[in-house]
Short mmCIF file of C-alpha atoms in Angstrom, two decimals:
data_model
loop_
_atom_site.label_atom_id
_atom_site.label_comp_id
_atom_site.label_asym_id
_atom_site.label_seq_id
_atom_site.Cartn_x
_atom_site.Cartn_y
_atom_site.Cartn_z
CA MET A 174 120.45 103.23 94.57
CA THR A 175 120.84 101.58 91.23
CA ILE A 176 120.25 98.11 92.58
CA LEU A 177 117.44 99.21 94.02
CA ALA A 178 115.73 100.62 90.79
CA GLY A 179 116.71 97.66 88.78
CA THR A 180 115.09 95.65 91.22
CA ALA A 181 111.89 97.71 91.03
CA ALA A 182 112.07 97.41 87.31
CA TRP A 183 111.99 93.59 87.32
CA VAL A 184 109.03 93.94 90.03
CA ILE A 185 107.05 96.06 87.23
CA ALA A 186 108.07 93.54 83.97
CA LEU A 187 106.79 90.66 86.17
CA ALA A 188 103.74 92.23 86.64
CA VAL A 189 103.60 93.16 82.97
CA VAL A 190 104.12 89.48 81.88
CA LEU A 191 101.50 88.15 84.49
CA LEU A 192 98.87 90.68 83.50
CA VAL A 193 99.42 91.79 80.43
CA VAL A 194 101.64 89.16 78.33
CA ARG A 195 99.99 85.83 79.81
CA PRO A 196 102.48 83.81 78.44
CA ALA A 197 101.97 80.07 77.30
CA ASP A 198 105.67 79.31 78.11
CA PRO A 199 106.35 80.13 82.32
CA ARG A 200 110.18 81.49 81.22
CA PRO A 201 109.67 85.13 81.10
CA ALA A 202 108.03 85.16 84.50
CA TRP A 203 110.86 82.87 85.81
CA VAL A 204 113.50 85.15 84.50
CA CYS A 205 111.43 88.44 86.00
CA VAL A 206 111.45 86.30 89.40
CA ALA A 207 115.49 85.68 88.75
CA GLY A 208 116.16 89.43 88.41
CA ILE A 209 114.16 90.05 91.64
CA GLY A 210 116.12 87.50 93.28
CA LEU A 211 119.31 88.68 92.28
CA GLY A 212 118.47 92.38 93.04
CA LEU A 213 117.55 91.47 96.27
CA PHE A 214 120.96 90.03 97.02
CA GLY A 215 122.84 92.63 95.51
CA ILE A 216 120.97 94.85 98.09
CA LEU A 217 121.98 93.05 100.86
CA TYR A 218 125.57 92.49 99.84
CA VAL A 219 125.75 96.08 99.07
CA ARG A 220 124.08 97.06 103.08
CA ARG A 221 126.45 94.33 104.45
CA ARG A 222 129.95 95.69 102.55
CA ASP A 223 128.75 99.05 103.77
CA SER A 224 128.11 98.33 107.34
CA ARG A 225 131.88 96.79 107.36
CA SER A 226 133.58 100.15 106.28
#
């Protein structure tokens, strides 16, 4: 549940960065994308780990 909440927070942060802040430098958007990717990896990892038990 914590990983899901964190991933959702990164999605919201990406929306804020793209829609509100509109940075000239694309790094903040890529940081959000990396956070989303790591969150999705974490969700898959935990589900796979729990299914083995």
